[in-house]
Amino acid sequence: MDRIEKALDRLSTKERARVRTILAQLAQWRLYGLNMQKLHGQHDIFRIRKGDIRIIFRVTQLREIFLLAVERRSEKTYRDF
């Protein structure tokens, strides 16, 4: 089981459903209404905020999306990015 799956398992059922909905929107490039922001100092890493959940991902020049983290907001959330 990878890190993203473990993070999803730690969420409540309601939060997990919310994250899956956001990921489905992201996969279809339906970005309207998502609280998305580029991370400071990064040119290709973004975050989506939903409550205290953060979805961090990278977008390549070929418009490929790589999911990097799904975490609750804490002091350590953005440290590695």
PDB file of C-alpha atoms in Angstrom:
ATOM      1  CA  MET A   1       0.000   0.000   0.000  1.00  0.00           C
ATOM      2  CA  ASP A   2       1.479   3.337  -0.973  1.00  0.00           C
ATOM      3  CA  ARG A   3       1.549   6.586   0.982  1.00  0.00           C
ATOM      4  CA  ILE A   4      -1.536   8.088  -0.692  1.00  0.00           C
ATOM      5  CA  GLU A   5      -3.669   5.024   0.042  1.00  0.00           C
ATOM      6  CA  LYS A   6      -2.562   5.086   3.682  1.00  0.00           C
ATOM      7  CA  ALA A   7      -3.453   8.766   3.928  1.00  0.00           C
ATOM      8  CA  LEU A   8      -6.910   8.084   2.483  1.00  0.00           C
ATOM      9  CA  ASP A   9      -7.439   5.229   4.955  1.00  0.00           C
ATOM     10  CA  ARG A  10      -6.804   7.635   7.847  1.00  0.00           C
ATOM     11  CA  LEU A  11      -9.630   9.923   6.699  1.00  0.00           C
ATOM     12  CA  SER A  12     -13.258   9.516   7.693  1.00  0.00           C
ATOM     13  CA  THR A  13     -15.659   8.056   5.146  1.00  0.00           C
ATOM     14  CA  LYS A  14     -17.129  11.489   4.453  1.00  0.00           C
ATOM     15  CA  GLU A  15     -13.680  13.084   3.966  1.00  0.00           C
ATOM     16  CA  ARG A  16     -12.541  10.201   1.765  1.00  0.00           C
ATOM     17  CA  ALA A  17     -15.586  10.638  -0.487  1.00  0.00           C
ATOM     18  CA  ARG A  18     -14.896  14.376  -0.700  1.00  0.00           C
ATOM     19  CA  VAL A  19     -11.259  13.745  -1.691  1.00  0.00           C
ATOM     20  CA  ARG A  20     -12.246  11.160  -4.320  1.00  0.00           C
ATOM     21  CA  THR A  21     -14.705  13.657  -5.840  1.00  0.00           C
ATOM     22  CA  ILE A  22     -11.979  16.303  -6.023  1.00  0.00           C
ATOM     23  CA  LEU A  23      -9.536  13.835  -7.590  1.00  0.00           C
ATOM     24  CA  ALA A  24     -12.128  12.890 -10.218  1.00  0.00           C
ATOM     25  CA  GLN A  25     -12.604  16.581 -11.060  1.00  0.00           C
ATOM     26  CA  LEU A  26      -8.849  17.071 -11.247  1.00  0.00           C
ATOM     27  CA  ALA A  27      -8.421  14.064 -13.560  1.00  0.00           C
ATOM     28  CA  GLN A  28     -10.935  15.611 -15.967  1.00  0.00           C
ATOM     29  CA  TRP A  29      -9.350  19.084 -15.676  1.00  0.00           C
ATOM     30  CA  ARG A  30     -12.585  20.531 -14.233  1.00  0.00           C
ATOM     31  CA  LEU A  31     -10.815  23.024 -11.987  1.00  0.00           C
ATOM     32  CA  TYR A  32     -13.623  25.543 -11.504  1.00  0.00           C
ATOM     33  CA  GLY A  33     -14.685  25.754  -7.873  1.00  0.00           C
ATOM     34  CA  LEU A  34     -11.590  24.030  -6.516  1.00  0.00           C
ATOM     35  CA  ASN A  35      -9.619  26.050  -3.994  1.00  0.00           C
ATOM     36  CA  MET A  36      -6.372  25.546  -5.905  1.00  0.00           C
ATOM     37  CA  GLN A  37      -3.175  27.514  -5.434  1.00  0.00           C
ATOM     38  CA  LYS A  38       0.417  27.190  -6.626  1.00  0.00           C
ATOM     39  CA  LEU A  39       2.881  26.593  -3.797  1.00  0.00           C
ATOM     40  CA  HIS A  40       5.320  29.431  -3.194  1.00  0.00           C
ATOM     41  CA  GLY A  41       8.752  28.834  -4.676  1.00  0.00           C
ATOM     42  CA  GLN A  42       7.502  25.999  -6.893  1.00  0.00           C
ATOM     43  CA  HIS A  43       6.594  26.318 -10.545  1.00  0.00           C
ATOM     44  CA  ASP A  44       4.764  23.012 -10.971  1.00  0.00           C
ATOM     45  CA  ILE A  45       3.402  22.033  -7.537  1.00  0.00           C
ATOM     46  CA  PHE A  46      -0.112  22.991  -6.492  1.00  0.00           C
ATOM     47  CA  ARG A  47      -2.448  22.366  -3.590  1.00  0.00           C
ATOM     48  CA  ILE A  48      -6.190  22.043  -3.294  1.00  0.00           C
ATOM     49  CA  ARG A  49      -7.728  22.924   0.053  1.00  0.00           C
ATOM     50  CA  LYS A  50     -10.976  21.391   1.275  1.00  0.00           C
ATOM     51  CA  GLY A  51     -11.567  22.097   4.954  1.00  0.00           C
ATOM     52  CA  ASP A  52      -8.443  20.967   6.785  1.00  0.00           C
ATOM     53  CA  ILE A  53      -7.523  18.464   4.046  1.00  0.00           C
ATOM     54  CA  ARG A  54      -4.762  19.348   1.577  1.00  0.00           C
ATOM     55  CA  ILE A  55      -4.267  17.593  -1.749  1.00  0.00           C
ATOM     56  CA  ILE A  56      -0.809  18.346  -3.127  1.00  0.00           C
ATOM     57  CA  PHE A  57       0.047  17.494  -6.717  1.00  0.00           C
ATOM     58  CA  ARG A  58       2.473  18.230  -9.553  1.00  0.00           C
ATOM     59  CA  VAL A  59       1.497  19.139 -13.120  1.00  0.00           C
ATOM     60  CA  THR A  60       4.024  18.400 -15.864  1.00  0.00           C
ATOM     61  CA  GLN A  61       4.430  20.309 -19.115  1.00  0.00           C
ATOM     62  CA  LEU A  62       2.530  17.485 -20.813  1.00  0.00           C
ATOM     63  CA  ARG A  63      -0.404  18.200 -18.455  1.00  0.00           C
ATOM     64  CA  GLU A  64       0.110  14.976 -16.522  1.00  0.00           C
ATOM     65  CA  ILE A  65      -0.949  15.110 -12.886  1.00  0.00           C
ATOM     66  CA  PHE A  66       1.069  13.341 -10.187  1.00  0.00           C
ATOM     67  CA  LEU A  67      -0.506  13.129  -6.757  1.00  0.00           C
ATOM     68  CA  LEU A  68       2.135  13.854  -4.106  1.00  0.00           C
ATOM     69  CA  ALA A  69       0.201  13.945  -0.832  1.00  0.00           C
ATOM     70  CA  VAL A  70      -3.204  13.940   0.817  1.00  0.00           C
ATOM     71  CA  GLU A  71      -2.870  15.258   4.362  1.00  0.00           C
ATOM     72  CA  ARG A  72      -4.589  17.140   7.109  1.00  0.00           C
ATOM     73  CA  ARG A  73      -3.186  20.651   7.481  1.00  0.00           C
ATOM     74  CA  SER A  74      -0.363  20.812  10.027  1.00  0.00           C
ATOM     75  CA  GLU A  75       2.980  22.532  10.490  1.00  0.00           C
ATOM     76  CA  LYS A  76       4.635  19.755   8.455  1.00  0.00           C
ATOM     77  CA  THR A  77       2.209  19.676   5.525  1.00  0.00           C
ATOM     78  CA  TYR A  78       4.196  21.849   3.113  1.00  0.00           C
ATOM     79  CA  ARG A  79       7.681  21.302   4.541  1.00  0.00           C
ATOM     80  CA  ASP A  80       8.843  18.740   1.949  1.00  0.00           C
ATOM     81  CA  PHE A  81       7.565  20.732  -1.027  1.00  0.00           C
TER      82      PHE A  81
END
